[in-house]
mmCIF file of C-alpha atoms in Angstrom:
data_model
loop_
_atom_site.group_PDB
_atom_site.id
_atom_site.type_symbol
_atom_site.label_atom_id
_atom_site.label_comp_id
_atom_site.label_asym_id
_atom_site.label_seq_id
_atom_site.Cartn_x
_atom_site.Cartn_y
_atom_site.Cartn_z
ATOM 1 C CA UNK A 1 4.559 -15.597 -21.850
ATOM 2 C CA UNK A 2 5.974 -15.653 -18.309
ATOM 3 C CA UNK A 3 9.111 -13.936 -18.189
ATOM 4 C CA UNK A 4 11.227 -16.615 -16.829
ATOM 5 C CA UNK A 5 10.264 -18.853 -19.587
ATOM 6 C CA UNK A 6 12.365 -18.161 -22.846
ATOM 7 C CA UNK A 7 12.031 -21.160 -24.603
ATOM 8 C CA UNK A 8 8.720 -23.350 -26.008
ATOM 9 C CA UNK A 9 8.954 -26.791 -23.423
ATOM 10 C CA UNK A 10 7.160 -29.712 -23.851
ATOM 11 C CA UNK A 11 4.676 -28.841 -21.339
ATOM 12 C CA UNK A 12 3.294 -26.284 -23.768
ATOM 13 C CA UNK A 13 1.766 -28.777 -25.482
ATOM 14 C CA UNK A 14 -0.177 -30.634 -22.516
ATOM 15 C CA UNK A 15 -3.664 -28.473 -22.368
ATOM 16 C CA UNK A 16 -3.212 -26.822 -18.944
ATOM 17 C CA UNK A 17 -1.921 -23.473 -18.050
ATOM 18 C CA UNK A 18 1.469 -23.042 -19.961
ATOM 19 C CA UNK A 19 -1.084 -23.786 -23.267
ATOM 20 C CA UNK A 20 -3.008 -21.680 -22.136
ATOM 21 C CA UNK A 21 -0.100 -19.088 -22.173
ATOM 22 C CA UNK A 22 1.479 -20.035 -25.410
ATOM 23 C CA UNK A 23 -1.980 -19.917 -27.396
ATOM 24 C CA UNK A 24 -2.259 -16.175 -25.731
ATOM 25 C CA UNK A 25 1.518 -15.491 -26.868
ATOM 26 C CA UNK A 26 0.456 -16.718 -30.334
ATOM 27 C CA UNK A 27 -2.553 -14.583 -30.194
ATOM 28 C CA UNK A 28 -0.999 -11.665 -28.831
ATOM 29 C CA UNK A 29 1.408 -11.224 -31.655
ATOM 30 C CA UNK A 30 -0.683 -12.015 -34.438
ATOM 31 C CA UNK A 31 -2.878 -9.455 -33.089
ATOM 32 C CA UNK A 32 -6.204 -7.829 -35.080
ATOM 33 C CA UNK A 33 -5.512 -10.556 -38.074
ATOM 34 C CA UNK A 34 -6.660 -13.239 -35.748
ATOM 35 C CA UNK A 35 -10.372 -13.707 -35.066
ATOM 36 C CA UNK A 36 -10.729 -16.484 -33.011
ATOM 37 C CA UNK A 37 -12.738 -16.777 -29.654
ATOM 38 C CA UNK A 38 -10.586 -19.326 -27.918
ATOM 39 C CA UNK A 39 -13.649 -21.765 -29.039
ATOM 40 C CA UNK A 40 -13.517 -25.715 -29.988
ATOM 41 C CA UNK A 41 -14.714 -24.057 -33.744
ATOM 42 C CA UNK A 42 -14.870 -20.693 -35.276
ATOM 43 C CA UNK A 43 -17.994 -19.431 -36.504
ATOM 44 C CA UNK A 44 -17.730 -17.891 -39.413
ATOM 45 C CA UNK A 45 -20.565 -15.926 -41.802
ATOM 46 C CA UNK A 46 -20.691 -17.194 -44.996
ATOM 47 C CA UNK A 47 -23.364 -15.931 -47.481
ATOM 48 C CA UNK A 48 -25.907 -14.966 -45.170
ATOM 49 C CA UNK A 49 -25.333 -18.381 -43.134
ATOM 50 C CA UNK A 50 -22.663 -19.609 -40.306
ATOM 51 C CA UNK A 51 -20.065 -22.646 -40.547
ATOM 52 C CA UNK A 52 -18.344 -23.904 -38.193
ATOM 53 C CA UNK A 53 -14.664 -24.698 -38.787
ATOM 54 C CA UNK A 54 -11.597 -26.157 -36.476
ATOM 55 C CA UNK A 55 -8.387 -27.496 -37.298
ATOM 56 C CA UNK A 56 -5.974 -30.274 -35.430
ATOM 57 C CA UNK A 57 -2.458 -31.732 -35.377
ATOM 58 C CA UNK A 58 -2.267 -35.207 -34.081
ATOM 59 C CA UNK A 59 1.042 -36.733 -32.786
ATOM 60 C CA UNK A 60 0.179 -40.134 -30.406
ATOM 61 C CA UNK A 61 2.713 -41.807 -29.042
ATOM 62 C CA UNK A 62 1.829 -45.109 -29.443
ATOM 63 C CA UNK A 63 0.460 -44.307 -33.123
ATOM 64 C CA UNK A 64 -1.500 -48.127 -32.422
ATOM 65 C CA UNK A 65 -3.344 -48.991 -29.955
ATOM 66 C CA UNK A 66 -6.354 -50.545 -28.649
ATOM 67 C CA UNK A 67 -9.818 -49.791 -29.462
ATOM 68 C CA UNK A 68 -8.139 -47.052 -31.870
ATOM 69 C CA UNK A 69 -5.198 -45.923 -33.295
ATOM 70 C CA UNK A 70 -3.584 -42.012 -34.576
ATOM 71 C CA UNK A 71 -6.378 -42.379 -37.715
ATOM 72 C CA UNK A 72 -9.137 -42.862 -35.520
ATOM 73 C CA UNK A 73 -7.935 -40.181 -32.996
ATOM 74 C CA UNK A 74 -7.674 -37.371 -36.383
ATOM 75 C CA UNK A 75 -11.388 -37.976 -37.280
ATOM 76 C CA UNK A 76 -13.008 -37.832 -33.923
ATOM 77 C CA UNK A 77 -11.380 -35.074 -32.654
ATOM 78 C CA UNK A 78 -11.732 -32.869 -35.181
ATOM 79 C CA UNK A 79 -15.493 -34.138 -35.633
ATOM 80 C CA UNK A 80 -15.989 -33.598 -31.651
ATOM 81 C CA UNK A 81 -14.319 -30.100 -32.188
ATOM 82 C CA UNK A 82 -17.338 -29.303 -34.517
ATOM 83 C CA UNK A 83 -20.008 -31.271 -33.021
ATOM 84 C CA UNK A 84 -19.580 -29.269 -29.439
ATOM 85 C CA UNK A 85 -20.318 -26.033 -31.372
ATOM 86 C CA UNK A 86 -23.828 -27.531 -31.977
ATOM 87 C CA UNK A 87 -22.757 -28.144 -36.142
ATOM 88 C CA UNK A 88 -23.452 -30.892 -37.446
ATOM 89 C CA UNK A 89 -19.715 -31.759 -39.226
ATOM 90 C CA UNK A 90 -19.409 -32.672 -42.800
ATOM 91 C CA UNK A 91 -16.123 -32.283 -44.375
ATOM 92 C CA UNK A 92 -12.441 -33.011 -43.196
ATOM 93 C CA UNK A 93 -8.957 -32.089 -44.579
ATOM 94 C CA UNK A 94 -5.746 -34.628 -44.246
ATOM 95 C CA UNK A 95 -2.102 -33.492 -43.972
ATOM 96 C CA UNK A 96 0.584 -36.236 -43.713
ATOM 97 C CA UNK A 97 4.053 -36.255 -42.320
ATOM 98 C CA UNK A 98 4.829 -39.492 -42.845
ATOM 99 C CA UNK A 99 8.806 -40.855 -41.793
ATOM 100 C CA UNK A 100 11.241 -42.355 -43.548
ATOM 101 C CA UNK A 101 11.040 -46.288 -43.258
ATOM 102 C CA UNK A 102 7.007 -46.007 -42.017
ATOM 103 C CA UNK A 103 5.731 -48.985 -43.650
ATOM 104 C CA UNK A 104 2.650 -48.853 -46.319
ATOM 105 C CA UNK A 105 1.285 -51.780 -44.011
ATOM 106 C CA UNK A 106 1.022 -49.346 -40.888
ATOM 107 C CA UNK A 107 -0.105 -47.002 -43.527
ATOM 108 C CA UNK A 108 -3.017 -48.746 -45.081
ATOM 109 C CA UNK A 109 -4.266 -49.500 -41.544
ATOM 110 C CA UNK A 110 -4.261 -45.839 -40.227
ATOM 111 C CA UNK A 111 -6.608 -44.899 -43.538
ATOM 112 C CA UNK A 112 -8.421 -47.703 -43.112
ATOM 113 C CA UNK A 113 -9.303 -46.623 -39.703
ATOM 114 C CA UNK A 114 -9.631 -42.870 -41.148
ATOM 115 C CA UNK A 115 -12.108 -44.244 -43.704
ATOM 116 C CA UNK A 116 -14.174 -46.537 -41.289
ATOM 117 C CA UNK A 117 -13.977 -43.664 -38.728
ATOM 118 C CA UNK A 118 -15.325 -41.239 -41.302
ATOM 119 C CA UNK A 119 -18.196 -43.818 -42.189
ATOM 120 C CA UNK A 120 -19.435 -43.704 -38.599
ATOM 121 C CA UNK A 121 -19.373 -40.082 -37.772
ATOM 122 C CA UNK A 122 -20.851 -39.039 -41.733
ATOM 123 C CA UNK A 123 -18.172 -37.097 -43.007
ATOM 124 C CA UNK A 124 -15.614 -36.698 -45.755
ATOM 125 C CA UNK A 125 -12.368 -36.277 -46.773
ATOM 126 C CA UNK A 126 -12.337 -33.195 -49.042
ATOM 127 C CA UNK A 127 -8.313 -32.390 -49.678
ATOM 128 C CA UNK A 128 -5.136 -33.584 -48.510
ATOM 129 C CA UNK A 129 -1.556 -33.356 -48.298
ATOM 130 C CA UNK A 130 1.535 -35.765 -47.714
ATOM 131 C CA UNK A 131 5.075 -34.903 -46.575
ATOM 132 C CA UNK A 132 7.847 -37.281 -45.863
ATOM 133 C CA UNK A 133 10.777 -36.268 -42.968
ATOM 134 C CA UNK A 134 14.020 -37.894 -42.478
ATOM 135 C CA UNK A 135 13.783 -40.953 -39.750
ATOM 136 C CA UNK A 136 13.456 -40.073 -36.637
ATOM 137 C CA UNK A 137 11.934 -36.929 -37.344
ATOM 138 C CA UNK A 138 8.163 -38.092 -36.645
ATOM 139 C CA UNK A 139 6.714 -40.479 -34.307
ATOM 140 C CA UNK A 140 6.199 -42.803 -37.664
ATOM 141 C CA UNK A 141 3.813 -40.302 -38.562
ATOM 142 C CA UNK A 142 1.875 -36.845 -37.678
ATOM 143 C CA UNK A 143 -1.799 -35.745 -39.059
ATOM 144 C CA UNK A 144 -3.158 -32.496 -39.641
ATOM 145 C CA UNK A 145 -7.724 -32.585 -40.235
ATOM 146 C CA UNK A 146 -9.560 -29.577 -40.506
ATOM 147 C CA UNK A 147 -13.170 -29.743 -40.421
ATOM 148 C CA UNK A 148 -16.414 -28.276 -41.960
ATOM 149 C CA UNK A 149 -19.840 -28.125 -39.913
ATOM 150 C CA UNK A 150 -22.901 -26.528 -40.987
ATOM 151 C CA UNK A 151 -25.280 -25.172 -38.298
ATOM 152 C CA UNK A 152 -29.416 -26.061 -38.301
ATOM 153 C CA UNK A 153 -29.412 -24.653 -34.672
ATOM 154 C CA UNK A 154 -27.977 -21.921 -32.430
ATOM 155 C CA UNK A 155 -24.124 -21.998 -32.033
ATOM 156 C CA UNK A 156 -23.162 -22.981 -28.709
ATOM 157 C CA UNK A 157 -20.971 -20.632 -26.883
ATOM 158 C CA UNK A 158 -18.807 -20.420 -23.042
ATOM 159 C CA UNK A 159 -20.621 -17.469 -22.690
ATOM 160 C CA UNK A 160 -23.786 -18.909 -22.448
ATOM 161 C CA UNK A 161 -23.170 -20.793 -19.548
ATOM 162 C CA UNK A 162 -24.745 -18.882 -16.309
ATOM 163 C CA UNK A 163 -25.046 -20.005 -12.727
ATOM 164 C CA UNK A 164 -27.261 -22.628 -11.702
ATOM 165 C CA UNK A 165 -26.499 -24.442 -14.727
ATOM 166 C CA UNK A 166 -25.965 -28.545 -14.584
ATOM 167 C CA UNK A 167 -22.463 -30.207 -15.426
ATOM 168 C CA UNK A 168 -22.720 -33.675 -17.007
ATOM 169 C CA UNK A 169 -20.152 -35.660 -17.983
ATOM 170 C CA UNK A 170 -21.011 -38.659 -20.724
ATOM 171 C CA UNK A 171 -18.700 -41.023 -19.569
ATOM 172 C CA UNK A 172 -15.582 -42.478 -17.547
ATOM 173 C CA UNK A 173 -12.591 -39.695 -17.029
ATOM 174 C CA UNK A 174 -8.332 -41.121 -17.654
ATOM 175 C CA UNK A 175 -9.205 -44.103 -19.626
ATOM 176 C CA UNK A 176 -7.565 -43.217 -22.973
ATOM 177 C CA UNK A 177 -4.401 -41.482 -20.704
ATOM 178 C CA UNK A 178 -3.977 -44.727 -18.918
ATOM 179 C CA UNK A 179 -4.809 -47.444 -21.966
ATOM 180 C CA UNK A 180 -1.542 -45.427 -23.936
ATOM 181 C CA UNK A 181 0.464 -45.180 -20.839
ATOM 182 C CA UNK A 182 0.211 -48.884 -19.792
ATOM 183 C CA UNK A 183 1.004 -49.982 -23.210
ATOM 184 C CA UNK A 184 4.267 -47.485 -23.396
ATOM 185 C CA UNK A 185 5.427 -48.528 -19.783
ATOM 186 C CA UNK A 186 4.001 -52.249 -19.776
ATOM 187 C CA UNK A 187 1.603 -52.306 -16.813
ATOM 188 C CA UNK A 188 -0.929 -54.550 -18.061
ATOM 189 C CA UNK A 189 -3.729 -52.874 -17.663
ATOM 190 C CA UNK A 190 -4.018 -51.997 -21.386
ATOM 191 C CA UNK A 191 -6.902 -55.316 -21.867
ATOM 192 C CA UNK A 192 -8.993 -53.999 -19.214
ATOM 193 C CA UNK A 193 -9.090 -50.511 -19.641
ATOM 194 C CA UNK A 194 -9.654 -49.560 -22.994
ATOM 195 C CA UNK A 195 -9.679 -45.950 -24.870
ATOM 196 C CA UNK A 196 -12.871 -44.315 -25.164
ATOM 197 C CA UNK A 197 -12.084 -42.756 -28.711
ATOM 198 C CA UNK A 198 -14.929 -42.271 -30.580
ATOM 199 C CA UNK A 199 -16.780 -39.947 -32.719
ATOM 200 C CA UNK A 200 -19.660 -38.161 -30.703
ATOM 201 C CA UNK A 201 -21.829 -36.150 -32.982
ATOM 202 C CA UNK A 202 -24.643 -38.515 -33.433
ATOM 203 C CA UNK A 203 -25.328 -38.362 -29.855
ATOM 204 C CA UNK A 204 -24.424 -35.231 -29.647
ATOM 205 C CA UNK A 205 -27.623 -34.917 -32.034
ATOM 206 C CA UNK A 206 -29.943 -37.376 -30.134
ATOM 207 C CA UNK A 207 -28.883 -35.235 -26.413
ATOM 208 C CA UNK A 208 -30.309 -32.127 -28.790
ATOM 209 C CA UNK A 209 -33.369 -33.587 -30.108
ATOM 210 C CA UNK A 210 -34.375 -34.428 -26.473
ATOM 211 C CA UNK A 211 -34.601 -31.032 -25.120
ATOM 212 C CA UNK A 212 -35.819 -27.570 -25.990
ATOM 213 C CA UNK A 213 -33.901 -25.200 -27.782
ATOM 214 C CA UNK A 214 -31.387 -23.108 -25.525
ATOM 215 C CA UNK A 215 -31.871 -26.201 -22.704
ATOM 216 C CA UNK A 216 -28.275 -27.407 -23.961
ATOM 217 C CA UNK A 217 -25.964 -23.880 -22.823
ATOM 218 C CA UNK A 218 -22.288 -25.468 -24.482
ATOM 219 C CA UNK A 219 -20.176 -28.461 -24.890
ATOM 220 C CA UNK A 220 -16.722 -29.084 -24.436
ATOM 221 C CA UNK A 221 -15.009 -32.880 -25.357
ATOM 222 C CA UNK A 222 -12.621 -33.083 -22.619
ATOM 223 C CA UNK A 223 -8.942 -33.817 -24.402
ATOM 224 C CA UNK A 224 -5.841 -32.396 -23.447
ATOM 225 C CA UNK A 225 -5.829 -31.050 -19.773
ATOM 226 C CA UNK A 226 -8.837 -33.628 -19.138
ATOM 227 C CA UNK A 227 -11.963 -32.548 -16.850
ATOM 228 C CA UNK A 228 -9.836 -30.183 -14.944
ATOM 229 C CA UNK A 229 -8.504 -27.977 -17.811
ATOM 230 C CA UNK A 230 -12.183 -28.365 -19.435
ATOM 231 C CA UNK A 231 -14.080 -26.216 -15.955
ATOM 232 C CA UNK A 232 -11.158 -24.039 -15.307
ATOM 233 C CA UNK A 233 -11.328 -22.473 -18.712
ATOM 234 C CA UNK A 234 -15.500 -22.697 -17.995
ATOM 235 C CA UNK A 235 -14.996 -20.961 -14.336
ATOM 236 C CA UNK A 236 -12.484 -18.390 -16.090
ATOM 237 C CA UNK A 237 -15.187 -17.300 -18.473
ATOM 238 C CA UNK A 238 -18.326 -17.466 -16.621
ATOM 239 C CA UNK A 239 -16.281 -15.833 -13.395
ATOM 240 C CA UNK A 240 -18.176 -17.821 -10.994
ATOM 241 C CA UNK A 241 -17.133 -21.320 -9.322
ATOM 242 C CA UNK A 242 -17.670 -24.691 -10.564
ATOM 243 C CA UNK A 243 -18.569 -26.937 -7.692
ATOM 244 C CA UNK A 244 -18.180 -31.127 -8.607
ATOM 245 C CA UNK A 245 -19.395 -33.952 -6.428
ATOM 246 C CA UNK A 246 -16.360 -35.631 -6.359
ATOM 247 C CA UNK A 247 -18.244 -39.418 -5.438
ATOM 248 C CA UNK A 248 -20.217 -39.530 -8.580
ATOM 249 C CA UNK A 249 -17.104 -38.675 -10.304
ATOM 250 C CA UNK A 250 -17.389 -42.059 -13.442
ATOM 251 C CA UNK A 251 -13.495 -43.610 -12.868
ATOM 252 C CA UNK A 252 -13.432 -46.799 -13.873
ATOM 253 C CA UNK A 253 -11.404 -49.393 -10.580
ATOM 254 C CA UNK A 254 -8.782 -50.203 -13.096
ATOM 255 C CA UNK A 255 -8.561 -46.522 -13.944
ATOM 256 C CA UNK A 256 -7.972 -45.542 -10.238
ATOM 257 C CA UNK A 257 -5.981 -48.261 -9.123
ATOM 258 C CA UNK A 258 -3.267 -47.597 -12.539
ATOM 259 C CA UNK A 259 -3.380 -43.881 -12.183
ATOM 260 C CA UNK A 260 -3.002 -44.272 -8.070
ATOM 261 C CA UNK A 261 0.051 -46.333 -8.979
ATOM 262 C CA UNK A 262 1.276 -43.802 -11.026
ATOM 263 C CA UNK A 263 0.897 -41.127 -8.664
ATOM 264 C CA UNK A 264 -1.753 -38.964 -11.480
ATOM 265 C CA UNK A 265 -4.937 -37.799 -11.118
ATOM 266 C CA UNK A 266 -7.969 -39.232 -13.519
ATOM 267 C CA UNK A 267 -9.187 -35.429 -13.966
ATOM 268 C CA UNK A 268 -6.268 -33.962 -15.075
ATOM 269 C CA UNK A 269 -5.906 -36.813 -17.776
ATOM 270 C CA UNK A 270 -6.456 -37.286 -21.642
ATOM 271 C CA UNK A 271 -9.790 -38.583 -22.515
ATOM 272 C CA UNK A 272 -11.034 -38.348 -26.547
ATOM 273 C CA UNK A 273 -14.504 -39.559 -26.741
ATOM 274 C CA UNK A 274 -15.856 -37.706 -23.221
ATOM 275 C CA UNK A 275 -18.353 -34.708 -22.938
ATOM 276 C CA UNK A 276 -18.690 -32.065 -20.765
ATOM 277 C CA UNK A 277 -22.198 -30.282 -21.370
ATOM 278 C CA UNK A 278 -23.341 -27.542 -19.246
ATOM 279 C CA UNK A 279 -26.858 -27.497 -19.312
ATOM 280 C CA UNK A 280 -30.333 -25.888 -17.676
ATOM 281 C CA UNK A 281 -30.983 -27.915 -14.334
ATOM 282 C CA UNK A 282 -34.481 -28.859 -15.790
ATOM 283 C CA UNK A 283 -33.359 -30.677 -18.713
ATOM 284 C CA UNK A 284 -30.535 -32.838 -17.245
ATOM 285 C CA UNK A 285 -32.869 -35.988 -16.436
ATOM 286 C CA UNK A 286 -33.936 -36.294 -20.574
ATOM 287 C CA UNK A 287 -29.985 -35.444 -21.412
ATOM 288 C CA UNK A 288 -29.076 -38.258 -19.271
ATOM 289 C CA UNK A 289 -31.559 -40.532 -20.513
ATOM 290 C CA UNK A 290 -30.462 -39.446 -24.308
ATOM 291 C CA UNK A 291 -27.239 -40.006 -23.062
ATOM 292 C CA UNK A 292 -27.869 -43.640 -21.837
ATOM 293 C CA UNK A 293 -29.372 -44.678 -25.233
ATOM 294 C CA UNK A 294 -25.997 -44.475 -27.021
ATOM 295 C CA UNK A 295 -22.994 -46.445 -26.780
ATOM 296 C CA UNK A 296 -20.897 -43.861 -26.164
ATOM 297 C CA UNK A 297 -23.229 -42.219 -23.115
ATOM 298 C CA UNK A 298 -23.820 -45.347 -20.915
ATOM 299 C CA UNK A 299 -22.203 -43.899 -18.160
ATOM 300 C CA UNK A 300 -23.330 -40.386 -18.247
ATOM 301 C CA UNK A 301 -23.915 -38.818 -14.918
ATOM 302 C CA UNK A 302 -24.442 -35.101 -13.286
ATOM 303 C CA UNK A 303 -21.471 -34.227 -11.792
ATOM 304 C CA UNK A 304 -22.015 -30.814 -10.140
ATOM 305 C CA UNK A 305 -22.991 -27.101 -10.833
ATOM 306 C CA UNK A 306 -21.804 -23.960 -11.864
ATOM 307 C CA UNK A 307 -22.327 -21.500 -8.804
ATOM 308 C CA UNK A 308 -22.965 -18.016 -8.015
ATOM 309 C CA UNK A 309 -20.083 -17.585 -5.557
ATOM 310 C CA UNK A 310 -17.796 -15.039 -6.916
ATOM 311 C CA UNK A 311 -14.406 -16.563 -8.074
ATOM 312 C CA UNK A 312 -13.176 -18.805 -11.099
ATOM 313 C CA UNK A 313 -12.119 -21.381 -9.200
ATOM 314 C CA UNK A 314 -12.802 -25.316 -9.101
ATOM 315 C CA UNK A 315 -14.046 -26.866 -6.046
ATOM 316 C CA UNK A 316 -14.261 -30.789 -5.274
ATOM 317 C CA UNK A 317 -17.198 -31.482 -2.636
ATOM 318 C CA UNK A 318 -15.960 -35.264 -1.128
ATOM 319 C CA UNK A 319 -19.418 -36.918 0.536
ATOM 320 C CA UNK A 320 -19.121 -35.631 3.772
ATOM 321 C CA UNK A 321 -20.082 -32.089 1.666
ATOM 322 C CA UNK A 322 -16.422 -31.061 2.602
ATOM 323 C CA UNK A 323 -14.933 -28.402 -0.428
ATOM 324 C CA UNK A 324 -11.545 -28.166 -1.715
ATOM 325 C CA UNK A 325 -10.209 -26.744 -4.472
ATOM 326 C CA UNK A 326 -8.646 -28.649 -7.638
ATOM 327 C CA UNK A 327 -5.639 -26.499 -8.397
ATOM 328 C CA UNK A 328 -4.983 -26.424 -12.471
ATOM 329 C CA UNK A 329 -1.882 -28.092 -13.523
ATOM 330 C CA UNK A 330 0.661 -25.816 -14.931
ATOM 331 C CA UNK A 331 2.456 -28.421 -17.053
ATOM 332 C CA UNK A 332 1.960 -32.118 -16.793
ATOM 333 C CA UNK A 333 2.342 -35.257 -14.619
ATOM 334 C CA UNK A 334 2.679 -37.113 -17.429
ATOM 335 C CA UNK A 335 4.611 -37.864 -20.536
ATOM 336 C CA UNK A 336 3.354 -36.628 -23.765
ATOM 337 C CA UNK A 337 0.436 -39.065 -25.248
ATOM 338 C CA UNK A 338 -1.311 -36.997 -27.690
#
């Protein structure tokens, strides 16, 4: 932790570097009791096989929204977690803190979503647990899922991402970060730009099934941090540079024109049903077209490359084939959302 830091601040909690430094203070201490490889999921031997397992707290401010709500958001991150590991998820825990004068109304619709969310993405709800705070100790309420995936192909790993290799992004970047902020600060943009939550294993399964084994090198849903926390943690393992075309860059108008206004950038923002997958050059065409089958992959484009110049830095190319490089965000331009 950085020396003049002696206190946890709320940018800890925003995906970019200061995360990046608590989870390493965390790690740190706990020392040779934790086995984790800084993955979406662990891997973990069981009986001569491997499951994939990933847990998740979930605290959205608003809880409702549109197109999705703090239900919705447990489930598909959690699946998404596990999915991007190449598992195929099955089972989900669900811890509860539920506040004081929450009403069973707001209640029933967050498991309803839960349930219907669950339906969709093929899982199930396993075990649970419910605790109730003192008002104004929750944001109406917080969820805890942990998840279950079972592997029928090779694990998916940072590490096997190598120079050369494609980025594609499945859809628009900012749209969930600006949906929640508009509705919090009342900019009306909340109708025309919606969240993109959603649960992305089944195409996660069809982008698979359209390429050869080892085509696909790893996956990453881009959350916290957005696109720009999602390649600097790529660039810091591979140890090479991640060039992106910033023109074919999917922002949605409304997206750019909100987040201009608010003086943030659409790759350093939330998204929860968005993929980064770094893949072999010669299978991006029958990704993309997998991709642009589903719902959720319409928009799916190649966005750049990972490089072979020395470095683990990000670098934006604008169309004139000019570079510069997108600096990682140390805590947040933004209030909390998720």
């Amino acid at each position: 932790m950085t020396a003049a830091i002696q206190h946890v601040q709320l940018d800890h909690g925003t995906g970019a570097v200061l995360s990046s430094e608590l989870v390493g203070f965390i790690a740190e201490i706990l020392g040779d009791v934790y086995v984790g490889e800084m993955e979406d999921s662990a891997i973990l031997p069981v009986e001569g096989s491997r499951i994939a397992m990933t847990t998740d707290s979930f605290v959205v401010d608003p809880p409702f929204f549109g197109n999705g709500d703090i239900g919705k958001i447990a489930v598909c991150g959690t699946v998404n977690d596990l999915a991007v590991s190449g598992a195929a998820p099955r089972y989900l825990t669900l811890g509860m803190i539920l506040e004081t004068g929450l009403s069973f109304d707001h209640l029933a619709r967050v498991l309803t979503s839960i349930r219907e969310t669950a339906r969709e993405a093929g899982v199930q709800i396993v075990c649970g647990d419910t605790k109730v705070v003192r008002a104004g100790e929750a944001d109406q309420l917080y969820l805890n899922t942990s998840g279950v995936g079972f592997f029928s192909r090779e694990p998916l790993r940072m590490d096997s991402v190598r120079p050369g290799d494609s980025v594609i992004l499945s859809g628009p970047l900012g749209n969930h970060t600006v949906h929640l902020l508009s509705i919090r600060e009342g900019l009306g943009f909340e109708s025309r730009v919606l969240s993109d939550c959603a649960p992305l294993n089944v195409m996660i399964d069809r982008v698979f099934a359209a390429v050869p084994d080892g085509a696909i090198r790893s996956m990453r849903d881009v959350t916290r941090g957005g696109l720009s926390a999602v390649l600097h943690e790529y660039a810091g393992r591979v140890g090479t540079a991640i060039t992106i075309d910033e023109p074919t860059l999917p922002i949605q108008h409304e997206t750019a024109m909100a987040a201009d206004m608010l003086g943030i950038n659409p790759l350093h923002c939330a998204n929860e049903g968005c993929l980064a997958i770094f893949a072999d050059p010669g299978a991006a065409d029958d990704i993309l077209a997998a991709l642009h089958q589903h719902e959720y992959g319409r928009h799916a484009v190649v966005i750049g490359e990972v490089t072979a110049r020395d470095g683990a830095a990000v670098l934006l190319r604008d169309a004139g084939g000019r570079e510069s490089t997108l600096q990682p965000l140390r805590g947040a331009e933004l209030p909390r959302l998720c």
